[in-house]
Amino acid sequence: MRHAGRASHYRGCGDPFQGLWLLHHRLQAVGGQEACGRVLGRQEVQRLRRFLHGQETQEDRSGILTLGADRLREALQQVVDALGAAGTEVLLERPRDPTHGDLATSVALQLAKPLRKRPRELAETILDRLQVPAGLVSRTEVAGPGFINFWLAESALSDVLVRILTQGSAFGRSGTGTGRRVNVEFVSANPTGPLHVGHGRGAALGDAVASLLQATGHDVVREFYVNDAGLQIERLAASLWARVQQAVGREAELPEGGYHGLYLEELAQQILEAEGKQFADLPAEEGLERVRDIAVRTQRAEQDRDLAEFGVRFDAVFSESELYRGDELQQTLNELEARQLTYERDGAVWLRTSAFGDEKDRVLRKQDGSFTYFLPDLAYHRNKAGRGFDRAIDVWGADHHGYVPRMRAALTALGAADDFFHALIVQLVRVMRHGQEVRFSKRTGDFVTLRDLYQETGVDAARYFFLMRKGDAQFVFDIDLATKQSEENPVYYVQYAHTRMAGIFRTANVAPADVSADGADLSLLVEVLEQDLIKRLGELPVQVERAAEAMEPHRIIAYLEEIARLVNAWYHHHRVVGVGEGLERARLVLARAAQIVLANGLNLLGITAPERM
RNA sequence: GCGCCCGUAGCUCAGCUGGACAGAGCAUCGGCCUUCUAAGCCGAGGGUCCCAGGUUCGAGUCCUGGCGGGCGCACCA
């Protein structure tokens, strides 16, 4: 096991050009439309839709609320630059404390020293000079040591809802990574046995990271690498052959370092049933070869089945044996030699990885003339680069983290860009059941398989649990908690919020997809919970970008739990159906937006968003 | 011995890449189902952010040194 875990109803403004007027103002984010409410005409919606669509690839990245924070940031930046601090980048953040506004910046604090001014005075100066895009901000203040806080105008909020409903399942996507080709390699379990819980964590993480990268515009290939050559496979074959012999009553011993798992005994039985008892009489050499092929095929098929049931699909499966067939090992070696990066010592061929940041040089070809595992791995990653990938992301188990520096060093030696190779390290999983740790070990045959796990907990629960923690944190999987179909189980919380939105549409007798902002007066959404929820819903694209950049899916889980909490609270305190036509329309829009965000987020993680539970 | 990761509430873990009083879930205690699913909502208690220095206007976050836990240090894969 190399990679272990590897609008149109008018409200009486009487202006025949209201639609255009509104549109213009919305696009310019000029305020003053309060008197006209925020009733959207159908044309307006369509034009806004086109506008939004064209903007998709140039998303703002700084802001919390998508359709405006960026302009505010730029306005601030202009003031800062004019003050003679051009090197300082203005950052807008959402304060933790809501009494500090919707957006805040600490530039005045940062600039106080270099400009030799008092932070609060500087903040006032910045505010004086700031040309706040009107219609976006309703209030500003200087607070604390010199923070500048902004409160968003209501119109900015309804823009968020329109945007979400308009984009639908595409909401959350962006184009940050457009044009970048990324290979995400994960699981990559040896075909020597069933996938275990550690592989599950790698599978959930790799798949989610791949989805995050796709959502940000990257061109992604999910790849599975099969170590179908080498010592482990020989041991597997020898183990299976021994089991075949034992199954016909002969004395046979498993090889040293062999595989003791029950699955090989079962496979031996199946082989004999299919091939007849005389199979055991084959000459050892032929028997071993037959049994090796059967073992690898069988194990791969089972792994694929388990992964498919777990909801993971690979775009490519790459076999180590392809490298041998294509002579790529030798080519890689030749290339390294040509670059004079190798030398011979003690009868072995070494690679000067230490010249590229590794702690010591590494052997490529052993004394006995055979290659180390390092060379095929190198050749494989060279192959990835050759296939045109800009980046190669590998999900590895923590037990291989020490392998990262030499891989990076070797790839640098081969001329790869610094950011070409990136290893995502996944800590091994400990499994608890009934308060006791379940040990698993492939060799002793005593372990919890991935299949056991998802059959017991369900795929959604298993994936959720794997993803709710940072990959490189040690993690205890509590089977009892994951299995509980009750409020104690965190998996259902987010799904339930989604289900409740679906319930509203059932009661209202509308198809969710038919809910539209057209004709809805979104200014009626005045409740605190509603406004908080809207602000947070608008963050999805930013959250996805950040999670993709950090390659940390657990951030999406944390965000979704926050959304679910706001949704559940809103649901509990405010009714939608039967509260009066106008308000009901507006709230249906909000419910739909919430449903979209929850569904998009869950789908990104490979978790279903059920209509009913 | 060296390297990497982790150390935050009783437990499992977040903390938006240095911001304003440190959060969630579970567990504990109290309240809420004639109304869109109570798998829910509202509230309470609970903290030396491992320790000690340092950088900074500001540190859970960055630096150094300790302590504790995991993993790794092969001509094994």
XYZ file of C-alpha atoms (C1' of nucleotides) in Angstrom:
690
model
C 0.000 0.000 0.000
C 1.755 3.053 -1.232
C -0.954 5.651 -1.146
C -2.711 4.749 1.985
C -5.610 6.813 2.021
C -4.300 8.108 -1.165
C -40.424 41.835 -10.836
C -43.952 42.864 -13.393
C -45.882 44.541 -10.932
C -45.326 48.195 -10.371
C -45.675 49.715 -6.999
C -46.818 53.021 -8.333
C -43.830 55.129 -9.041
C -45.707 56.135 -12.134
C -42.658 56.222 -14.234
C -43.075 54.349 -17.497
C -39.375 53.876 -17.641
C -39.208 52.498 -14.178
C -37.808 49.209 -15.281
C -34.940 50.708 -17.124
C -34.412 53.224 -14.443
C -34.225 50.537 -11.853
C -31.968 48.446 -13.926
C -29.625 51.277 -14.490
C -29.492 52.066 -10.864
C -29.042 48.535 -9.845
C -26.191 48.052 -12.189
C -24.602 51.266 -11.107
C -25.612 50.520 -7.590
C -26.952 54.006 -7.238
C -29.325 54.346 -4.343
C -32.577 56.113 -3.824
C -34.939 53.496 -5.123
C -36.490 52.951 -1.720
C -39.565 54.857 -2.793
C -39.984 52.434 -5.622
C -39.250 49.399 -3.569
C -37.332 46.738 -5.179
C -39.958 45.350 -7.432
C -38.380 43.681 -10.341
C -39.870 43.808 -13.812
C -39.525 40.738 -15.963
C -37.394 42.645 -18.435
C -35.275 43.892 -15.663
C -34.727 40.417 -14.391
C -33.758 39.225 -17.813
C -31.330 42.027 -18.343
C -29.884 41.610 -14.933
C -29.575 37.960 -15.719
C -27.599 38.689 -18.852
C -25.444 41.121 -16.979
C -24.726 38.635 -14.280
C -24.010 35.924 -16.738
C -21.421 37.936 -18.561
C -19.758 38.692 -15.306
C -19.347 35.179 -14.154
C -15.823 34.701 -15.223
C -14.584 37.817 -13.587
C -15.930 37.293 -10.144
C -14.980 39.470 -7.321
C -12.901 37.601 -4.848
C -12.586 39.954 -1.969
C -16.124 40.457 -0.950
C -18.641 38.788 1.188
C -21.618 39.916 -0.789
C -20.818 39.292 -4.322
C -22.463 42.035 -6.274
C -20.951 45.038 -4.594
C -18.321 44.423 -2.038
C -15.752 44.471 -4.741
C -16.679 47.955 -5.880
C -16.544 49.132 -2.306
C -13.145 47.595 -1.924
C -11.909 49.291 -5.057
C -13.235 52.636 -3.940
C -11.341 52.202 -0.708
C -8.273 51.155 -2.581
C -8.360 54.340 -4.627
C -8.443 56.456 -1.487
C -5.618 54.468 0.036
C -3.512 54.761 -3.085
C -4.159 58.502 -3.200
C -2.965 58.759 0.374
C 0.382 57.533 -0.779
C 0.240 53.979 0.427
C -0.089 52.272 -2.898
C 1.518 49.043 -1.737
C -1.190 48.285 0.768
C -4.010 46.061 -0.363
C -7.351 46.874 1.156
C -9.087 43.902 2.705
C -12.790 43.852 3.429
C -13.961 41.304 5.919
C -17.151 40.234 7.570
C -16.804 41.048 11.252
C -17.580 38.262 13.647
C -19.648 40.603 15.730
C -22.736 41.806 13.795
C -22.737 45.092 15.722
C -19.635 45.875 13.748
C -21.530 46.020 10.516
C -21.648 43.792 7.470
C -18.260 44.631 6.132
C -15.269 46.134 7.791
C -11.732 47.102 6.987
C -8.707 47.674 9.113
C -6.679 49.644 6.543
C -6.560 52.690 8.765
C -4.859 50.616 11.436
C -2.389 49.236 8.996
C -1.563 52.619 7.515
C -1.392 54.594 10.738
C 2.241 53.898 11.308
C 3.697 54.352 7.825
C 1.666 57.541 7.334
C 2.381 58.639 10.880
C -1.198 59.479 11.736
C -3.592 58.385 14.376
C -5.651 55.438 13.220
C -9.066 56.895 14.011
C -8.255 60.224 12.372
C -6.951 58.391 9.375
C -10.127 56.345 9.255
C -12.173 59.550 9.259
C -10.030 60.945 6.465
C -10.513 57.826 4.407
C -14.274 57.969 4.933
C -14.345 61.658 3.975
C -12.579 60.997 0.724
C -14.350 57.754 -0.002
C -16.874 57.856 -2.767
C -19.176 55.195 -1.458
C -20.989 53.563 -4.304
C -24.502 54.624 -3.457
C -27.225 52.054 -3.028
C -24.732 49.679 -1.636
C -24.051 51.005 1.798
C -26.607 52.389 4.210
C -24.322 53.421 7.028
C -20.670 53.774 7.951
C -18.789 54.302 11.158
C -15.329 54.464 12.609
C -15.097 52.150 15.547
C -12.702 50.733 18.052
C -9.064 51.524 17.485
C -9.767 52.607 13.897
C -11.889 50.057 12.082
C -14.178 51.317 9.357
C -17.500 49.504 9.396
C -20.098 49.387 6.646
C -23.740 48.397 6.714
C -25.192 47.141 3.489
C -28.229 48.753 1.961
C -31.295 46.594 1.475
C -31.030 46.759 -2.281
C -27.733 44.961 -2.066
C -29.517 42.122 -0.325
C -32.227 41.606 -2.888
C -29.551 41.551 -5.553
C -28.147 38.530 -3.814
C -31.437 36.664 -3.983
C -31.963 37.484 -7.643
C -28.524 36.308 -8.378
C -28.955 32.999 -6.599
C -32.277 32.177 -8.270
C -30.938 33.237 -11.621
C -27.892 31.077 -11.451
C -29.579 28.143 -9.790
C -27.398 25.093 -9.678
C -24.533 27.170 -11.087
C -24.545 29.500 -8.090
C -21.311 29.050 -6.244
C -19.264 28.475 -9.321
C -16.627 30.868 -10.501
C -13.869 31.117 -13.027
C -10.851 31.584 -10.837
C -9.192 28.509 -12.191
C -10.237 28.722 -15.799
C -7.611 27.357 -18.107
C -5.832 25.368 -15.453
C -5.621 21.630 -15.970
C -5.403 19.666 -12.751
C -4.887 16.005 -12.128
C -6.233 14.855 -8.780
C -4.970 11.448 -7.899
C -6.474 9.747 -4.893
C -7.214 6.423 -3.248
C -4.729 4.629 -5.490
C -4.968 1.570 -3.289
C -2.911 -1.418 -4.163
C -5.035 -4.176 -5.688
C -4.166 -6.432 -2.808
C -7.337 -6.258 -0.782
C -10.528 -4.403 0.006
C -10.565 -0.643 0.592
C -10.490 0.238 4.235
C -11.675 3.209 6.220
C -8.504 5.171 5.538
C -9.112 4.877 1.820
C -12.600 6.178 2.468
C -11.261 9.366 3.941
C -8.918 9.782 1.009
C -11.737 9.056 -1.420
C -14.119 11.555 0.159
C -11.435 14.205 0.364
C -9.970 13.686 -3.094
C -13.384 13.666 -4.721
C -14.491 16.808 -2.879
C -11.271 18.652 -3.670
C -11.689 17.700 -7.312
C -15.255 19.048 -7.233
C -14.136 22.265 -5.581
C -11.519 22.768 -8.251
C -14.089 22.090 -10.952
C -16.455 24.579 -9.348
C -13.772 27.217 -9.632
C -13.288 26.541 -13.306
C -10.372 24.165 -13.284
C -10.256 21.407 -15.819
C -10.051 18.383 -13.536
C -9.232 14.737 -14.054
C -9.834 12.306 -11.199
C -7.265 9.607 -11.428
C -6.579 6.316 -9.703
C -3.119 4.830 -9.851
C -2.760 1.075 -9.694
C 0.441 -0.418 -8.397
C 0.065 -3.601 -10.361
C 3.720 -4.420 -10.464
C 6.180 -5.100 -7.738
C 6.741 -6.981 -4.575
C 3.358 -6.530 -2.939
C 1.643 -8.056 -5.912
C 3.998 -11.006 -5.814
C 3.199 -11.514 -2.170
C -0.471 -11.314 -2.938
C -0.155 -13.943 -5.643
C 1.902 -16.222 -3.410
C -0.614 -15.817 -0.599
C -3.506 -16.670 -2.854
C -1.716 -19.612 -4.354
C -1.069 -20.921 -0.850
C -4.774 -20.569 -0.065
C -5.615 -22.519 -3.174
C -3.340 -25.293 -2.067
C -4.805 -25.262 1.416
C -8.299 -25.401 -0.026
C -7.548 -28.737 -1.622
C -6.139 -30.036 1.635
C -2.478 -29.534 1.068
C 0.068 -28.129 3.398
C 1.014 -24.677 2.319
C 2.347 -21.660 4.132
C 1.689 -18.045 3.457
C 4.830 -16.209 2.403
C 6.591 -13.837 4.714
C 4.792 -10.538 4.648
C 1.891 -12.256 2.941
C -1.805 -11.390 3.115
C -3.746 -13.236 5.771
C -7.151 -11.794 5.114
C -10.215 -13.974 4.922
C -11.014 -12.541 1.488
C -8.199 -14.538 -0.049
C -9.552 -17.796 1.363
C -12.900 -16.967 -0.152
C -11.313 -16.071 -3.446
C -9.392 -19.365 -3.474
C -12.679 -21.219 -3.057
C -14.258 -19.263 -5.898
C -11.357 -20.007 -8.170
C -11.571 -23.712 -7.496
C -15.300 -23.679 -8.098
C -14.843 -21.890 -11.380
C -11.746 -23.677 -12.600
C -12.092 -27.090 -10.991
C -9.906 -28.719 -8.415
C -7.231 -29.531 -10.920
C -6.370 -25.847 -10.948
C -4.351 -26.499 -7.832
C -2.207 -28.950 -9.752
C -0.827 -26.371 -12.152
C 2.912 -25.890 -12.052
C 3.709 -23.275 -9.470
C 4.949 -20.748 -11.972
C 1.855 -20.911 -14.145
C -0.393 -21.137 -11.112
C 1.124 -18.028 -9.626
C 0.710 -16.092 -12.825
C -2.922 -17.147 -13.243
C -3.656 -16.430 -9.644
C -1.976 -13.020 -9.819
C -4.104 -11.923 -12.738
C -7.235 -13.180 -11.080
C -6.365 -11.527 -7.797
C -5.600 -8.133 -9.316
C -8.698 -8.198 -11.530
C -10.914 -9.254 -8.690
C -9.591 -6.753 -6.224
C -9.765 -3.922 -8.735
C -13.339 -4.826 -9.610
C -14.311 -4.855 -5.959
C -12.587 -1.551 -5.306
C -14.363 0.009 -8.257
C -17.692 -1.306 -7.072
C -17.133 0.020 -3.567
C -15.993 3.389 -4.852
C -18.943 3.622 -7.202
C -21.323 2.840 -4.360
C -19.506 5.413 -2.292
C -20.263 7.890 -5.076
C -16.761 8.288 -6.437
C -16.114 8.019 -10.133
C -12.705 8.230 -11.667
C -12.005 9.698 -15.081
C -8.836 7.709 -15.467
C -7.207 4.620 -14.076
C -3.499 4.499 -14.652
C -1.550 1.291 -14.241
C 2.035 1.095 -13.198
C 2.501 -1.611 -15.796
C 1.775 0.949 -18.545
C 4.964 2.709 -17.537
C 6.947 -0.441 -18.160
C 5.240 -1.122 -21.458
C 5.929 2.373 -22.723
C 9.518 2.228 -21.578
C 8.930 5.357 -19.571
C 11.031 4.189 -16.687
C 14.102 4.048 -18.853
C 13.199 7.330 -20.521
C 12.915 9.010 -17.162
C 16.215 7.597 -16.095
C 17.837 8.688 -19.330
C 16.510 12.174 -18.936
C 17.886 12.439 -15.441
C 21.223 11.101 -16.584
C 21.314 13.522 -19.481
C 20.842 16.325 -17.005
C 23.687 14.898 -15.023
C 21.549 14.493 -11.958
C 22.514 10.906 -11.294
C 25.643 9.105 -10.253
C 26.741 5.606 -9.437
C 27.883 4.517 -6.026
C 28.114 1.106 -4.461
C 26.780 -0.393 -7.628
C 23.559 1.557 -7.455
C 22.296 4.565 -9.395
C 21.465 7.578 -7.249
C 19.485 10.739 -7.917
C 20.798 14.015 -6.530
C 17.571 15.001 -4.817
C 19.551 16.618 -2.037
C 20.458 19.372 -4.482
C 16.738 20.199 -4.650
C 15.787 20.287 -1.020
C 15.659 16.624 -0.049
C 17.669 15.601 2.990
C 19.667 13.014 1.094
C 20.099 11.495 -2.322
C 17.893 8.572 -3.313
C 18.491 5.321 -5.092
C 16.828 4.820 -8.448
C 18.361 1.517 -9.450
C 19.442 -0.966 -6.878
C 22.614 -2.982 -6.814
C 20.755 -5.963 -8.196
C 19.790 -3.951 -11.247
C 16.117 -3.642 -10.390
C 14.446 -0.274 -9.963
C 13.273 1.114 -6.660
C 9.638 2.132 -6.323
C 10.815 5.721 -6.560
C 11.542 5.553 -10.253
C 8.092 4.386 -11.395
C 6.520 7.026 -9.163
C 8.721 9.637 -10.768
C 8.011 8.353 -14.228
C 4.320 8.427 -13.430
C 4.397 12.074 -12.407
C 6.531 12.927 -15.401
C 3.824 11.237 -17.407
C 1.213 13.489 -15.818
C 3.190 16.549 -16.808
C 3.535 15.064 -20.291
C -0.230 14.772 -20.526
C -0.451 18.540 -20.136
C -1.523 18.943 -16.543
C -0.519 22.188 -14.861
C -0.854 20.664 -11.468
C -0.727 17.212 -9.970
C -2.531 16.876 -6.652
C -1.844 13.629 -4.828
C -3.837 12.531 -1.822
C -1.563 10.507 0.369
C -1.827 8.839 3.710
C 0.139 10.359 6.534
C 2.440 7.376 6.547
C 3.874 8.638 3.265
C 4.335 12.284 4.133
C 8.056 11.753 4.495
C 8.043 10.885 0.828
C 6.919 14.360 -0.252
C 10.274 16.190 -0.224
C 12.039 13.692 -2.457
C 9.150 13.631 -4.916
C 9.082 17.399 -5.097
C 12.855 17.524 -5.368
C 12.927 14.976 -8.163
C 10.178 16.706 -10.108
C 11.949 20.027 -9.738
C 15.043 18.293 -11.067
C 12.994 17.206 -14.073
C 12.033 20.794 -14.672
C 8.520 20.878 -13.259
C 7.130 24.183 -12.010
C 7.300 24.753 -8.282
C 3.580 24.427 -7.832
C 3.169 21.463 -10.128
C 3.186 18.825 -7.461
C 1.118 19.084 -4.326
C 0.575 16.347 -1.798
C -2.551 16.427 0.329
C -1.799 14.485 3.445
C -4.628 12.581 5.050
C -4.161 11.379 8.580
C -5.118 7.832 9.214
C -8.546 7.207 10.642
C -9.275 5.645 13.962
C -12.624 3.969 14.291
C -14.627 3.872 17.513
C -17.560 1.612 18.125
C -19.360 1.136 21.414
C -16.741 3.323 22.981
C -13.927 1.088 21.902
C -11.404 1.501 19.203
C -11.710 -0.906 16.313
C -8.312 -1.900 15.151
C -7.754 -2.614 11.547
C -4.849 -4.156 9.861
C -4.790 -5.480 6.368
C -2.228 -8.080 7.025
C -3.867 -9.677 10.001
C -7.123 -9.508 8.133
C -8.822 -7.775 11.045
C -10.203 -4.499 9.775
C -13.184 -2.357 8.988
C -13.638 -2.056 5.257
C -14.975 1.047 3.583
C -17.837 -1.111 2.391
C -18.701 -2.215 5.924
C -18.650 1.386 6.975
C -20.933 2.933 4.359
C -23.316 0.023 4.479
C -23.687 0.585 8.175
C -23.798 4.392 8.260
C -25.015 5.235 4.785
C -22.924 6.954 2.156
C -24.018 10.492 3.092
C -23.124 10.046 6.735
C -19.797 8.452 5.934
C -18.792 11.157 3.483
C -19.962 13.903 5.800
C -17.959 12.542 8.667
C -14.846 12.187 6.582
C -15.165 15.740 5.312
C -16.087 17.588 8.454
C -12.532 17.537 9.662
C -9.430 18.954 8.172
C -7.645 16.201 6.289
C -4.411 16.515 8.097
C -5.938 16.392 11.548
C -6.121 13.171 13.394
C -9.655 11.976 13.407
C -11.779 9.514 15.309
C -14.708 8.108 13.362
C -17.487 7.362 15.821
C -19.591 4.704 14.127
C -22.264 4.884 16.804
C -22.777 8.622 16.250
C -22.723 8.303 12.468
C -25.275 5.506 12.649
C -27.717 7.353 14.876
C -30.772 8.547 13.017
C -31.408 11.237 15.539
C -30.645 14.826 16.395
C -27.298 13.803 17.729
C -26.069 13.069 14.269
C -24.651 16.176 12.629
C -25.176 14.763 9.145
C -28.912 15.278 9.183
C -28.842 18.860 10.312
C -27.895 20.311 6.959
C -29.989 17.873 4.975
C -32.998 18.560 7.192
C -32.792 22.279 6.511
C -32.934 21.495 2.808
C -35.839 19.121 3.316
C -37.788 21.808 5.150
C -37.449 24.190 2.214
C -38.723 21.444 -0.045
C -41.644 20.996 2.369
C -42.571 24.662 2.006
C -42.832 24.340 -1.765
C -44.929 21.196 -1.441
C -47.330 23.004 0.883
C -47.390 26.091 -1.316
C -47.939 23.790 -4.261
C -45.215 25.250 -6.412
C -42.344 23.539 -8.115
C -39.116 24.827 -6.638
C -37.712 25.523 -10.071
C -40.723 27.730 -10.841
C -40.042 30.051 -7.964
C -38.855 33.315 -9.438
C -37.967 36.748 -8.224
C -40.172 38.219 -10.965
C -42.931 40.179 -9.292
C -41.625 39.612 -5.821
C -41.216 42.574 -3.499
C -38.076 41.539 -1.740
C -38.054 44.640 0.427
C -40.646 42.865 2.560
C -37.927 40.625 3.936
C -37.236 42.820 6.900
C -36.757 40.334 9.690
C -33.310 40.213 11.223
C -33.069 36.491 10.647
C -33.977 36.974 7.016
C -31.383 39.633 6.425
C -28.703 37.659 8.190
C -29.568 34.632 6.146
C -29.473 36.537 2.858
C -26.085 38.000 3.638
C -24.686 34.613 4.384
C -26.268 32.942 1.363
C -24.422 35.352 -0.870
C -21.123 34.053 0.385
C -21.238 30.667 -1.267
C -19.031 31.579 -4.233
C -16.416 33.098 -1.979
C -16.525 30.163 0.373
C -16.080 27.779 -2.517
C -13.142 29.724 -3.831
C -11.426 29.785 -0.513
C -12.050 26.116 0.106
C -10.763 25.286 -3.356
C -7.675 27.379 -2.940
C -6.871 25.820 0.386
C -8.102 22.444 -0.831
C -10.073 22.138 2.375
C -13.597 20.834 1.895
C -14.322 20.979 5.607
C -14.748 24.745 5.199
C -17.827 24.104 3.087
C -19.263 21.888 5.784
C -18.723 24.586 8.396
C -20.397 27.123 6.098
C -23.344 24.838 5.360
C -23.877 24.192 9.045
C -24.037 27.958 9.569
C -26.563 28.313 6.742
C -28.582 25.417 8.100
C -28.665 26.999 11.538
C -29.993 30.277 10.095
C -32.461 28.429 7.882
C -33.790 26.329 10.734
C -34.136 29.368 12.991
C -35.878 31.335 10.247
C -38.178 28.428 9.496
C -39.111 28.116 13.136
C -39.819 31.791 13.721
C -41.408 32.902 10.455
C -43.984 31.146 8.324
C -43.971 31.304 4.586
C -47.230 29.819 3.385
C -50.309 31.815 4.242
C -48.723 35.031 5.507
C -50.268 37.181 2.794
C -49.626 37.284 -0.882
C -46.763 39.744 -1.105
C -44.826 38.466 1.853
C -45.394 34.887 0.877
C -43.953 35.567 -2.561
C -40.899 37.195 -1.096
C -40.331 34.436 1.402
C -40.705 31.788 -1.249
C -37.837 33.474 -3.020
C -35.751 33.357 0.118
C -36.647 29.725 0.752
C -35.675 28.873 -2.781
C -32.378 30.678 -2.480
C -31.607 28.836 0.726
C -32.503 25.548 -0.878
C -30.204 26.246 -3.806
C -27.282 27.106 -1.597
C -27.737 24.049 0.577
C -28.142 21.744 -2.395
C -25.193 23.169 -4.286
C -22.978 22.929 -1.257
C -23.950 19.368 -0.471
C -23.581 18.249 -4.058
C -20.130 19.689 -4.121
C -19.231 17.368 -1.317
C -20.874 14.328 -2.823
C -23.695 14.348 -0.295
C -27.334 14.168 -1.382
C -29.842 16.933 -0.693
C -33.081 15.029 -0.012
C -36.576 16.399 -0.662
C -37.922 14.368 2.216
C -36.428 12.656 5.174
C 18.565 12.028 17.413
C 16.362 14.562 12.793
C 11.932 16.017 9.795
C 6.539 16.826 9.007
C 1.508 17.267 11.226
C -1.489 18.177 15.527
C -2.416 20.515 20.704
C -8.767 25.572 21.454
C -15.134 23.935 26.450
C -16.122 17.371 29.782
C -15.820 14.910 24.367
C -15.156 15.590 18.761
C -13.490 19.704 16.282
C -14.127 24.976 13.525
C -11.816 29.745 13.798
C -12.543 33.040 6.990
C -4.614 33.096 5.997
C -2.803 39.013 11.845
C -8.192 42.104 13.911
C -12.720 44.249 17.767
C -15.680 40.414 23.839
C -12.767 32.937 21.451
C -17.159 29.502 18.289
C -20.187 24.937 16.680
C -21.889 19.955 17.460
C -22.296 16.259 21.205
C -22.767 15.794 26.496
C -25.249 18.528 31.119
C -29.444 21.705 32.917
C -34.219 24.520 31.843
C -38.242 25.929 28.361
C -41.173 25.260 23.377
C -45.098 20.580 19.153
C -53.868 22.765 17.134
C -50.012 26.085 12.240
C -44.945 24.673 5.935
C -41.438 17.532 9.101
C -39.610 18.654 16.949
C -33.921 14.868 12.587
C -36.209 21.371 14.869
C -36.321 26.112 17.944
C -35.128 29.299 22.497
C -32.086 29.784 26.875
C -28.113 28.450 30.853
C -23.539 26.647 32.676
C -18.869 25.355 30.816
C -12.015 28.249 28.449
C -4.772 29.595 31.490
C -6.638 28.771 23.029
C -0.367 23.160 26.031
C 3.812 26.272 28.542
C 7.587 30.365 28.209
C 9.630 34.184 25.583
C 9.540 37.324 20.947
C 7.577 40.314 16.449
C 3.197 43.757 15.972
C -1.057 49.347 17.132
C -3.200 44.233 17.627
C -1.396 37.001 18.203
C -5.646 31.131 19.020
C -3.333 32.656 14.165
C 3.448 34.605 12.719
C 8.899 33.502 14.987
C 12.128 30.903 18.699
C 12.531 27.386 22.637
C 10.257 23.728 25.594
C 6.256 19.897 26.851
C 2.589 16.287 25.029
C 0.407 13.136 20.937
C 0.597 11.094 15.745
C 3.513 9.862 11.500
C 7.961 9.333 8.988
C 13.387 8.915 8.719
C 15.314 1.756 3.386
C 19.121 -0.232 -2.406
C 10.234 -1.929 1.374
C 5.999 -0.225 -1.382
